[in-house]
PDB file of C-alpha atoms and ligand atoms in Angstrom:
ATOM      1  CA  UNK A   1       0.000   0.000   0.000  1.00  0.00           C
ATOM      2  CA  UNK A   2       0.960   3.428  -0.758  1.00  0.00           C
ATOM      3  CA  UNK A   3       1.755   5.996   1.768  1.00  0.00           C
ATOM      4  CA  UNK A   4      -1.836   8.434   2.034  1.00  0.00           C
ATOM      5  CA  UNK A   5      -1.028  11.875   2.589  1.00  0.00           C
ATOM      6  CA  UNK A   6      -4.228  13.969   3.703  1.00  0.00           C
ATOM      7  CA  UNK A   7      -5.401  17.217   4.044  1.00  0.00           C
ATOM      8  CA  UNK A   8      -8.525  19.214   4.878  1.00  0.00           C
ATOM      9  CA  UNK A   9      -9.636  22.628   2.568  1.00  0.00           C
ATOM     10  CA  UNK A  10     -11.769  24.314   4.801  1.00  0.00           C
ATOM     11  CA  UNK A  11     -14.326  26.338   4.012  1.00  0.00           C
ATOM     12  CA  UNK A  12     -17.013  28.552   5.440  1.00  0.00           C
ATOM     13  CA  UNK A  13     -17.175  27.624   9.147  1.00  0.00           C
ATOM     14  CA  UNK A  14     -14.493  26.019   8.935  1.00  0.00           C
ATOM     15  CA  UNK A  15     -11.698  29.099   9.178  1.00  0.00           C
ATOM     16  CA  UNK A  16      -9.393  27.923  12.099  1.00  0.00           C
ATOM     17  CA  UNK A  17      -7.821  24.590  13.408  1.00  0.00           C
ATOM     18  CA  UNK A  18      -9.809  25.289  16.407  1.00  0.00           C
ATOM     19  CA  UNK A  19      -8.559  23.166  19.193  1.00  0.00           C
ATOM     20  CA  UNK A  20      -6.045  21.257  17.076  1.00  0.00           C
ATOM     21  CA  UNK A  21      -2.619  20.930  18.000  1.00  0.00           C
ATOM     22  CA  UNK A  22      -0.271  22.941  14.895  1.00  0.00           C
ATOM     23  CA  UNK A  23       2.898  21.768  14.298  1.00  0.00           C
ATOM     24  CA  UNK A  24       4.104  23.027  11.466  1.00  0.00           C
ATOM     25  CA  UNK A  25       2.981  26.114   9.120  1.00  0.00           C
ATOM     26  CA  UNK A  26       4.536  26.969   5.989  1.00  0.00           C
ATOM     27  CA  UNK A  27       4.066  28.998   3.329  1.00  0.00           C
ATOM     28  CA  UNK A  28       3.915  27.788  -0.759  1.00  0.00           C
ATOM     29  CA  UNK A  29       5.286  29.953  -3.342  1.00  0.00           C
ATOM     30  CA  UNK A  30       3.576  29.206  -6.327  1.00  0.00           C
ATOM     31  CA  UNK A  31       3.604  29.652  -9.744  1.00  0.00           C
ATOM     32  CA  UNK A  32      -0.099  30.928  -9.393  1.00  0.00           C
ATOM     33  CA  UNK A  33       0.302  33.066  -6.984  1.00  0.00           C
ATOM     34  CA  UNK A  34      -0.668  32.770  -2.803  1.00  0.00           C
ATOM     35  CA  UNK A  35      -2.322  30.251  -1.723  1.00  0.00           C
ATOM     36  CA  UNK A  36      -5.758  31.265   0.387  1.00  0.00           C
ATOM     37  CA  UNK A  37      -3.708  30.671   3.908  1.00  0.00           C
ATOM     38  CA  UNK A  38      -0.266  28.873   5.146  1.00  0.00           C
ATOM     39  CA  UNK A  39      -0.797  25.340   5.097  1.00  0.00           C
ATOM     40  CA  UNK A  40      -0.632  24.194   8.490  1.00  0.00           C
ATOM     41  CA  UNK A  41       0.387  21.000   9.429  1.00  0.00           C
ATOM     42  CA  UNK A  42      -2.071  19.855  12.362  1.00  0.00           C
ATOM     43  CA  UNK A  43      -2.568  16.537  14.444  1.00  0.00           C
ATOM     44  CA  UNK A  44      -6.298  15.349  13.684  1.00  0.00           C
ATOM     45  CA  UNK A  45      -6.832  11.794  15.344  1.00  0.00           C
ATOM     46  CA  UNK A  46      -3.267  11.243  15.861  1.00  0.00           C
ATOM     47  CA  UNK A  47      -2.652  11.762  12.607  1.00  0.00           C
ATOM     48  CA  UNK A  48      -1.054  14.697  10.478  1.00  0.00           C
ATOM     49  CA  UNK A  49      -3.005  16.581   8.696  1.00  0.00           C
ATOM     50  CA  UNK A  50      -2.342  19.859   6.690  1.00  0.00           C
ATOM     51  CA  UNK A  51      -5.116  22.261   7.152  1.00  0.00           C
ATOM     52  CA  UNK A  52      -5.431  24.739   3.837  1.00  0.00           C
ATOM     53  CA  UNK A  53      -8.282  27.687   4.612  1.00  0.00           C
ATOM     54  CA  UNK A  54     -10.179  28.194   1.031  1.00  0.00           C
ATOM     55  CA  UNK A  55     -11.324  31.962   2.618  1.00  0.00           C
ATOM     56  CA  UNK A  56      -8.076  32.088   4.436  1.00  0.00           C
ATOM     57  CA  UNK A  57      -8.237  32.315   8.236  1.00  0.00           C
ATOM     58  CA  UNK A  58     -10.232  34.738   9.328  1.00  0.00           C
ATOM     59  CA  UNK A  59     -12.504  34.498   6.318  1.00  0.00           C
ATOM     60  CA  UNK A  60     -11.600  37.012   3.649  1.00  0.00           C
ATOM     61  CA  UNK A  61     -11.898  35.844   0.242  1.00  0.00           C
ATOM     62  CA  UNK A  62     -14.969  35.294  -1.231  1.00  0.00           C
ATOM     63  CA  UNK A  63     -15.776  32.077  -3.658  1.00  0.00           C
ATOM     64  CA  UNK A  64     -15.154  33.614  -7.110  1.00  0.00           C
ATOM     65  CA  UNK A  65     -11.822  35.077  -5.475  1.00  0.00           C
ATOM     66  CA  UNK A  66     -10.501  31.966  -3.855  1.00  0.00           C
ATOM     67  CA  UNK A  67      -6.900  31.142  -6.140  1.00  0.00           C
ATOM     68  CA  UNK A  68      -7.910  27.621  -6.612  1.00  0.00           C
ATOM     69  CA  UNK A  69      -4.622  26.539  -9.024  1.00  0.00           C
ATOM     70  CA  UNK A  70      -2.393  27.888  -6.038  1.00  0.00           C
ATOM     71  CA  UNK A  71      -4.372  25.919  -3.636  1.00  0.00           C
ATOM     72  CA  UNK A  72      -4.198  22.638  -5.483  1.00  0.00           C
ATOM     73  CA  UNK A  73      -0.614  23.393  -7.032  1.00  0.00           C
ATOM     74  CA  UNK A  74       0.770  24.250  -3.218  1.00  0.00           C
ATOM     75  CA  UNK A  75      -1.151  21.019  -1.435  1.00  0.00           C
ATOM     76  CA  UNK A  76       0.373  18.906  -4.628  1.00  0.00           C
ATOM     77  CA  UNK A  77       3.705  20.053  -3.958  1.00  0.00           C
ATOM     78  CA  UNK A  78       3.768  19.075  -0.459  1.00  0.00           C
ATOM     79  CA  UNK A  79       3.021  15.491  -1.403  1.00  0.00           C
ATOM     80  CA  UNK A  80      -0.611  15.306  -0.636  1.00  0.00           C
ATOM     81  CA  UNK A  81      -2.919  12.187  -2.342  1.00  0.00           C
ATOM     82  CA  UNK A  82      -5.858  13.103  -0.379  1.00  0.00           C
ATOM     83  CA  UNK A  83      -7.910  15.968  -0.047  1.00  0.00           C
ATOM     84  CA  UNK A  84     -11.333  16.423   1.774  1.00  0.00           C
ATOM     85  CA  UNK A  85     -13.141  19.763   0.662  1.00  0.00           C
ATOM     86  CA  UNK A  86     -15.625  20.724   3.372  1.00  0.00           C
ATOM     87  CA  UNK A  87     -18.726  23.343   1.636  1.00  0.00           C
ATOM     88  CA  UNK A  88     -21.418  25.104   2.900  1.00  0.00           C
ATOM     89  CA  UNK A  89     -24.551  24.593   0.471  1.00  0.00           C
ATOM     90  CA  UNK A  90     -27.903  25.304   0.063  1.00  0.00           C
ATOM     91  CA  UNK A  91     -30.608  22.684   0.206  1.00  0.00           C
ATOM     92  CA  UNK A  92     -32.718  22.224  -3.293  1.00  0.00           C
ATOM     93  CA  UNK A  93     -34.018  18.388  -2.898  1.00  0.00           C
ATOM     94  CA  UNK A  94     -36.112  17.861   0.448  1.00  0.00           C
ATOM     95  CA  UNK A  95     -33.431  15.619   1.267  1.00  0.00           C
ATOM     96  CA  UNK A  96     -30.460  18.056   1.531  1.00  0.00           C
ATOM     97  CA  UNK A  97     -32.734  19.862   4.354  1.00  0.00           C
ATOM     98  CA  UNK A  98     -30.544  22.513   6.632  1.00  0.00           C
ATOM     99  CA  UNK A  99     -28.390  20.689   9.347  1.00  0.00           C
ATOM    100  CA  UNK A 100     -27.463  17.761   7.027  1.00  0.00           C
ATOM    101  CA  UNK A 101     -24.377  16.755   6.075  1.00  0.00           C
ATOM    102  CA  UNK A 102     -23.801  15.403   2.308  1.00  0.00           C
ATOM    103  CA  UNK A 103     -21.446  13.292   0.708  1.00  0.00           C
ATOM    104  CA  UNK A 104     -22.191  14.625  -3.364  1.00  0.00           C
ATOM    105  CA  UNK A 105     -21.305  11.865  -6.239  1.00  0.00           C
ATOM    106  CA  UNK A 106     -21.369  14.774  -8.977  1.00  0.00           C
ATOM    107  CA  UNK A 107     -21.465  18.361 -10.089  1.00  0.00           C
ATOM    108  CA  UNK A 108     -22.620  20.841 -12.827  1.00  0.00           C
ATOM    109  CA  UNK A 109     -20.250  23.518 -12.881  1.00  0.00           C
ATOM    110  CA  UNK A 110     -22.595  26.682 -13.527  1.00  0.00           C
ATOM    111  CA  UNK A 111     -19.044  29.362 -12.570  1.00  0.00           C
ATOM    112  CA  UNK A 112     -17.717  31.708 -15.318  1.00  0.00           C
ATOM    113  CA  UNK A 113     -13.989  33.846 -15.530  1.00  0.00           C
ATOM    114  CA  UNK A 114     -12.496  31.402 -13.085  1.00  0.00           C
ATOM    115  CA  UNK A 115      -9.172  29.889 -14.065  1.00  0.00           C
ATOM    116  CA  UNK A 116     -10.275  26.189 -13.850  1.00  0.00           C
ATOM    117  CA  UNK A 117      -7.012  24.133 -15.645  1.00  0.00           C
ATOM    118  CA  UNK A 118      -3.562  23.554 -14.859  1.00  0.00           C
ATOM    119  CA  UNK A 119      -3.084  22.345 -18.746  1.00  0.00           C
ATOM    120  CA  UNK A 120      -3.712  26.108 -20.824  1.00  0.00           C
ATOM    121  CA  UNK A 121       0.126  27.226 -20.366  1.00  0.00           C
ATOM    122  CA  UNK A 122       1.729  24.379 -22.253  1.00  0.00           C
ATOM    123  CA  UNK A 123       0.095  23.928 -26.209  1.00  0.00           C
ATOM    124  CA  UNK A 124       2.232  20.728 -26.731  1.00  0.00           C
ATOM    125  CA  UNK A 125      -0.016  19.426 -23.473  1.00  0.00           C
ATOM    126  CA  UNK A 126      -3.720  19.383 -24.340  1.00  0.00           C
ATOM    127  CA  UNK A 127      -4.866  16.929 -21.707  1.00  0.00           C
ATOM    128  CA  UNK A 128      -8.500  16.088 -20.944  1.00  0.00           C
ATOM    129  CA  UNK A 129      -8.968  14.576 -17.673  1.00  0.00           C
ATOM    130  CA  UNK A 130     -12.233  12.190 -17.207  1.00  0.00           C
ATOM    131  CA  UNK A 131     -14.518  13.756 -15.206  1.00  0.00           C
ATOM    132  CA  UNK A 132     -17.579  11.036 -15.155  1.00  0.00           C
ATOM    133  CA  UNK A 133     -17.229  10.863 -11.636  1.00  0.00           C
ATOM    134  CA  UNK A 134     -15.767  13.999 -10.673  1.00  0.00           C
ATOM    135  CA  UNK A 135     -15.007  13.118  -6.605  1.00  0.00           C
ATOM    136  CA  UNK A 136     -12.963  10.189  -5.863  1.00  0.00           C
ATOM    137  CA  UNK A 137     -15.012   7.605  -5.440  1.00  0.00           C
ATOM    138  CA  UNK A 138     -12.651   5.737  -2.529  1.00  0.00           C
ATOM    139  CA  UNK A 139     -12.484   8.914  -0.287  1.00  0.00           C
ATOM    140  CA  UNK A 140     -16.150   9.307  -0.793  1.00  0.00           C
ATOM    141  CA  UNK A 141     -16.833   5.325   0.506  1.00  0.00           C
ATOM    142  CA  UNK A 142     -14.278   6.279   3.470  1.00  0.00           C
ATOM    143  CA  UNK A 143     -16.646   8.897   4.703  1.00  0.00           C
ATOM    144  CA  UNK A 144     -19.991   7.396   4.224  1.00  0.00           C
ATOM    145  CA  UNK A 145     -18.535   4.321   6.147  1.00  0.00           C
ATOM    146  CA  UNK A 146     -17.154   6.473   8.816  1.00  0.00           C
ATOM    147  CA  UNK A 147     -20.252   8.324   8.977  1.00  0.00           C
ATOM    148  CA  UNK A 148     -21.764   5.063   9.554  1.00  0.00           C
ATOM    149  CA  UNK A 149     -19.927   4.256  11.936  1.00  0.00           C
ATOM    150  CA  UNK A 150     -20.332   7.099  13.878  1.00  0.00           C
ATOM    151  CA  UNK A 151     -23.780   7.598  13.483  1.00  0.00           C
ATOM    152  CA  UNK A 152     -23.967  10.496  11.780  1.00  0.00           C
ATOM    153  CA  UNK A 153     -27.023  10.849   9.088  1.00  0.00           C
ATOM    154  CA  UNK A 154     -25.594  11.827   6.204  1.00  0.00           C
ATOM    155  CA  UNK A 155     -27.014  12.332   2.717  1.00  0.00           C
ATOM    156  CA  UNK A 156     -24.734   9.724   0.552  1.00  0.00           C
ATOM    157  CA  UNK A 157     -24.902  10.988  -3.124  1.00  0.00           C
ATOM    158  CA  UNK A 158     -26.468  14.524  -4.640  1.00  0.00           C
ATOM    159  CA  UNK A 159     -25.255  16.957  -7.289  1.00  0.00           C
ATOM    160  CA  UNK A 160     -23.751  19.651  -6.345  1.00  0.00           C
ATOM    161  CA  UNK A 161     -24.772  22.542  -8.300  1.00  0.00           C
ATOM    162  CA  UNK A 162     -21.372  25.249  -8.327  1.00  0.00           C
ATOM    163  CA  UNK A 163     -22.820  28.662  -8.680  1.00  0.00           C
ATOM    164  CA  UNK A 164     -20.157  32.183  -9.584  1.00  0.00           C
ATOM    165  CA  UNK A 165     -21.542  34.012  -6.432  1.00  0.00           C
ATOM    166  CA  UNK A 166     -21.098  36.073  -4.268  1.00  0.00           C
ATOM    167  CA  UNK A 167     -24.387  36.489  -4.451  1.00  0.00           C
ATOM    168  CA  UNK A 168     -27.034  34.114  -4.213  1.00  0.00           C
ATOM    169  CA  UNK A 169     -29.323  32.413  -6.742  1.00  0.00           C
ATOM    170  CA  UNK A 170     -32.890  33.699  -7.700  1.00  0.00           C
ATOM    171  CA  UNK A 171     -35.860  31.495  -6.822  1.00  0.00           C
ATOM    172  CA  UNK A 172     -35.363  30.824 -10.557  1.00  0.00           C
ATOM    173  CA  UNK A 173     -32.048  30.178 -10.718  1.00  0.00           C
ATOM    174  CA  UNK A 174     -32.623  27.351  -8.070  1.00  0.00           C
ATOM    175  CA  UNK A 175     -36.008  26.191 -10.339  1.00  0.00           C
ATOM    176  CA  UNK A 176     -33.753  25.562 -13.508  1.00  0.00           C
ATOM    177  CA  UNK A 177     -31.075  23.951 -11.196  1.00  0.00           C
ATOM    178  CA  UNK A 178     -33.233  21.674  -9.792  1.00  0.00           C
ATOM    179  CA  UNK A 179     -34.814  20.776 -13.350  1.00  0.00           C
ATOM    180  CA  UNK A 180     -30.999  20.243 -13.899  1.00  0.00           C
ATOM    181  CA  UNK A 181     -30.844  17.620 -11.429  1.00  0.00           C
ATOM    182  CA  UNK A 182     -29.257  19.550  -8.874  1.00  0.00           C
ATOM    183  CA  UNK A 183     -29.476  18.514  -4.733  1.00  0.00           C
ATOM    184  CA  UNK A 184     -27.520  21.141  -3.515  1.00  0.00           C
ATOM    185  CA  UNK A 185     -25.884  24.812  -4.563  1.00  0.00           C
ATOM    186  CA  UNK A 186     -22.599  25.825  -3.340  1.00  0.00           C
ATOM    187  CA  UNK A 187     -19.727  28.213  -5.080  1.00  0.00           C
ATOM    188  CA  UNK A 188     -16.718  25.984  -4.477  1.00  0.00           C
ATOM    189  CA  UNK A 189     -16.498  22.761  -5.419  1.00  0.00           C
ATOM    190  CA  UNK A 190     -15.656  24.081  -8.887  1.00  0.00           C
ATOM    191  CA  UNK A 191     -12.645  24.279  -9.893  1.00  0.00           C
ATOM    192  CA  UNK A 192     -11.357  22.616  -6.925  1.00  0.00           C
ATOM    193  CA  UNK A 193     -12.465  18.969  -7.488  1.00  0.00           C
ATOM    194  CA  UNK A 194     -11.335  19.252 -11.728  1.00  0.00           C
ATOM    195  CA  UNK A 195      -7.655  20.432 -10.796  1.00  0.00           C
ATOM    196  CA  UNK A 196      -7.106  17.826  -8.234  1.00  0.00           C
ATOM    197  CA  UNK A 197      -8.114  15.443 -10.750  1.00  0.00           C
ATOM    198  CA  UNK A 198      -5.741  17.028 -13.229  1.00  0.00           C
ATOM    199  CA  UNK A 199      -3.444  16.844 -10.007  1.00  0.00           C
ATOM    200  CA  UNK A 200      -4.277  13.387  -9.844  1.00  0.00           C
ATOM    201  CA  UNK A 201      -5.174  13.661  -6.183  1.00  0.00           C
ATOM    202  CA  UNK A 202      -7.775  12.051  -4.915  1.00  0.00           C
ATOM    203  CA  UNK A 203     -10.694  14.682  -3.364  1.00  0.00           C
ATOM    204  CA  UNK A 204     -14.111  14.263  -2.347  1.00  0.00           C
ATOM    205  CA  UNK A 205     -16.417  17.001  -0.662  1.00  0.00           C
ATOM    206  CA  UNK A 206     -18.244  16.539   2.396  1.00  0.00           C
ATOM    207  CA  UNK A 207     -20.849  19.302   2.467  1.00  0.00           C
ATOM    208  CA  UNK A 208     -22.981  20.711   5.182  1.00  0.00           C
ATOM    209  CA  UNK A 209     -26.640  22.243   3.891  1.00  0.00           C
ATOM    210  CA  UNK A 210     -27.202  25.529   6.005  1.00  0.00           C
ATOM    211  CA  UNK A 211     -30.111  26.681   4.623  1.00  0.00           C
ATOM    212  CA  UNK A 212     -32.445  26.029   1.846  1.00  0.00           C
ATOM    213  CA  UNK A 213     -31.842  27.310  -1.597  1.00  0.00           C
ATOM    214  CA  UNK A 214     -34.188  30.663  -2.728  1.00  0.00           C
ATOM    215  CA  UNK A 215     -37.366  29.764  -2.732  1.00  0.00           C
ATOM    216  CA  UNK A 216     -37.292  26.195  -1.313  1.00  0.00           C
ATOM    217  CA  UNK A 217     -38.042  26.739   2.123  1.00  0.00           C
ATOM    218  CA  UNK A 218     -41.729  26.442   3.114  1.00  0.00           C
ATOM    219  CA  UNK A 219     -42.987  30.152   3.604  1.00  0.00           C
ATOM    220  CA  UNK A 220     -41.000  31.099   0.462  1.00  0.00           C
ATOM    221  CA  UNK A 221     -39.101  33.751   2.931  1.00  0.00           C
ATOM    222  CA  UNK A 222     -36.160  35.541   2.163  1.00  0.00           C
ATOM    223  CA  UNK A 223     -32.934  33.595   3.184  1.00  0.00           C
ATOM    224  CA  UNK A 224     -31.917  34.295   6.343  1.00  0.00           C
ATOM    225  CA  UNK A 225     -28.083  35.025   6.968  1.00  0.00           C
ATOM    226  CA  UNK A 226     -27.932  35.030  10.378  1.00  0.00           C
ATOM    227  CA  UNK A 227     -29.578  31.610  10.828  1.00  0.00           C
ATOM    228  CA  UNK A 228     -26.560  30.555   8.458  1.00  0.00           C
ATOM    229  CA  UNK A 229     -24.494  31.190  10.886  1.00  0.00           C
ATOM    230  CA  UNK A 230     -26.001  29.504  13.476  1.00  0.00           C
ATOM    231  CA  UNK A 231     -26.526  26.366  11.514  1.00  0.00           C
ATOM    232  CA  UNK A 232     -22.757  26.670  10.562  1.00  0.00           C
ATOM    233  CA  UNK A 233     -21.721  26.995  14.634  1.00  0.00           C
ATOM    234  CA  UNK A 234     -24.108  24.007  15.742  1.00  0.00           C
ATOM    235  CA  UNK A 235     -23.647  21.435  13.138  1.00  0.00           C
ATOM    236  CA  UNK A 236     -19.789  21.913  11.883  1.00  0.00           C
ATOM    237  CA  UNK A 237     -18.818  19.840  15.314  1.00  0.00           C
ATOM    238  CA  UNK A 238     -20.666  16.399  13.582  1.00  0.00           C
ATOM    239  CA  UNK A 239     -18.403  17.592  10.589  1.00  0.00           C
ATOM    240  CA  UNK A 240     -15.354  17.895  12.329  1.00  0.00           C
ATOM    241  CA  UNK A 241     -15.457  14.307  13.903  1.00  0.00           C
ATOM    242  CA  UNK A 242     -16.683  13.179  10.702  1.00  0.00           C
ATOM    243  CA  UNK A 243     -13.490  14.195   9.435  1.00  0.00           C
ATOM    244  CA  UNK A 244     -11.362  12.986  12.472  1.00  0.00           C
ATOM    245  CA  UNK A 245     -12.792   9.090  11.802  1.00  0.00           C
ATOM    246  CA  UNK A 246     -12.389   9.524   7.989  1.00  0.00           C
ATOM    247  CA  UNK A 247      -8.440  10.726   8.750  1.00  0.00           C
ATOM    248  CA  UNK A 248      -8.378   7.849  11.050  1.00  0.00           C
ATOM    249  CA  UNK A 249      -9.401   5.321   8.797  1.00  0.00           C
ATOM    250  CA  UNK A 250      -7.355   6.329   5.690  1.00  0.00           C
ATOM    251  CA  UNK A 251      -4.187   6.675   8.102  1.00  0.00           C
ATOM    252  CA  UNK A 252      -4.962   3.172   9.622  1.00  0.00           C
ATOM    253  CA  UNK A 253      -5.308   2.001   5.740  1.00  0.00           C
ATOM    254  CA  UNK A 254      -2.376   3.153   4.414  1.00  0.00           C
TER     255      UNK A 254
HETATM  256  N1  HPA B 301     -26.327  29.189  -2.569  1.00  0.00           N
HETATM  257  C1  HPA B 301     -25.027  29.133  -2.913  1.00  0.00           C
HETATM  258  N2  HPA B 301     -24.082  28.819  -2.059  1.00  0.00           N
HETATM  259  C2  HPA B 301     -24.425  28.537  -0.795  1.00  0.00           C
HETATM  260  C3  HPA B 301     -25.766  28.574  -0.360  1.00  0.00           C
HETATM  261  C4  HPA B 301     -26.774  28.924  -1.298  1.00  0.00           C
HETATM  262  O1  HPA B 301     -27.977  28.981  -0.994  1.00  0.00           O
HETATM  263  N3  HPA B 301     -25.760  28.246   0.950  1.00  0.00           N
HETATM  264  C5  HPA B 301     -24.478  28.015   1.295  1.00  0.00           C
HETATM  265  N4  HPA B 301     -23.656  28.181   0.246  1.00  0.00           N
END
């Protein structure tokens, strides 16, 4: 078996190690640019992890902002084969209601004017990755059975519907999406999960719905931000030792 080498992108709610132990930070030059934050190095489950903030820690850079080639360049450099991308999404299917947490099996990629490929410098290099199953399906079965395990109710398959933001959709966007075949909307899982392929790392996402997409809740309201953020505060905890088992496991299985 080959050596795994992990590591977390987190994402909104998911800004600082928390109560992790660091030990290590460094910083990437790349030839992108910087990445969102210094990757630290932290121990998750006995195990070391490198941490990589998408918004950078606090939370500064919004989705269409986030420099998702440096990102994936830096935490391929380093030697990482495994990357777990944690999202906050909206809920569009009645079973991606607010609170749960979701494992997605695909995407449609709905961004514009990011840079999304590692493989436009070089003209001698056109390289098309397959992208049938865009998240790795092994990482994926890793968290569903550690969610299992720890008796967590998770949602295990939806398509994640990557919108440009900032802003969020219109109750029509969300209709069309839907009609798409869309579970969920989020604004990162685009380009992230088509460079590490390119990378050939192996990334899944495991998402957390904290709210329901416009016009999906019952009274048709408005969304409301600041229950967001409460939704985010209660419910990233079941993500975080989500995370912890699914580091476990792959460390145990390497
Ligand atoms: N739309 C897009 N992205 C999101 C949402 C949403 O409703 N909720 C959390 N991230």
């Amino acid at each position: 078996m080959t050596e795994k080498r992990l590591a977390i992108i987190g994402g909104t709610g998911f800004a600082s190690v928390g109560n992790l132990k660091v030990i290590r930070e460094h910083s990437v030059d790349t030839p992108f640019g910087s990445c969102s934050s210094v990757l630290k190095t932290v121990e998750l489950e006995g195990v070391e992890v490198i941490i990589l903030f998408r918004h950078g820690s606090p939370h500064r850079i919004p989705p269409h902002k986030v420099n998702y080639l440096a990102n994936i360049w830096a935490l391929h450099e380093v030697g990482i084969t495994h990357v777990i991308g944690v999202t906050a999404v909206g809920g569009i299917s009645r079973t991606a209601s607010p609170k749960k947490i979701i494992i997605p099996d695909q995407i449609i990629d709905y961004t514009y004017d990011r840079k999304h490929t590692f493989f436009e410098q070089d003209p001698q290099q056109v390289t098309h990755i397959d992208f049938t199953e865009p998240f790795c399906r092994e990482l994926r079965e890793v968290l569903l059975l550690m969610a299992a395990e720890t008796g967590l109710d998770v949602l295990a398959g939806a398509t994640y519907g990557v919108t440009q933001g900032p802003r969020l959709e219109t109750a029509a966007e969300i209709r069309r999406m839907a009609r798409d075949g869309c579970d969920v909307v989020g604004m990162t899982a685009m380009p992230e999960a088509s460079l590490a392929r390119e990378m050939g790392i192996c990334y899944a996402v495991c998402s957390l719905s904290i709210n329901w997409a416009a016009g999906c809740g019952s009274s048709k309201e408005m969304i409301n931000l600041a229950e967001m953020e409460k939704t985010i505060e209660q419910e990233m905890v079941a993500v975080r030792q989500l995370l912890g088992a699914s580091v476990r496991h792959l460390h145990l299985t390497s």
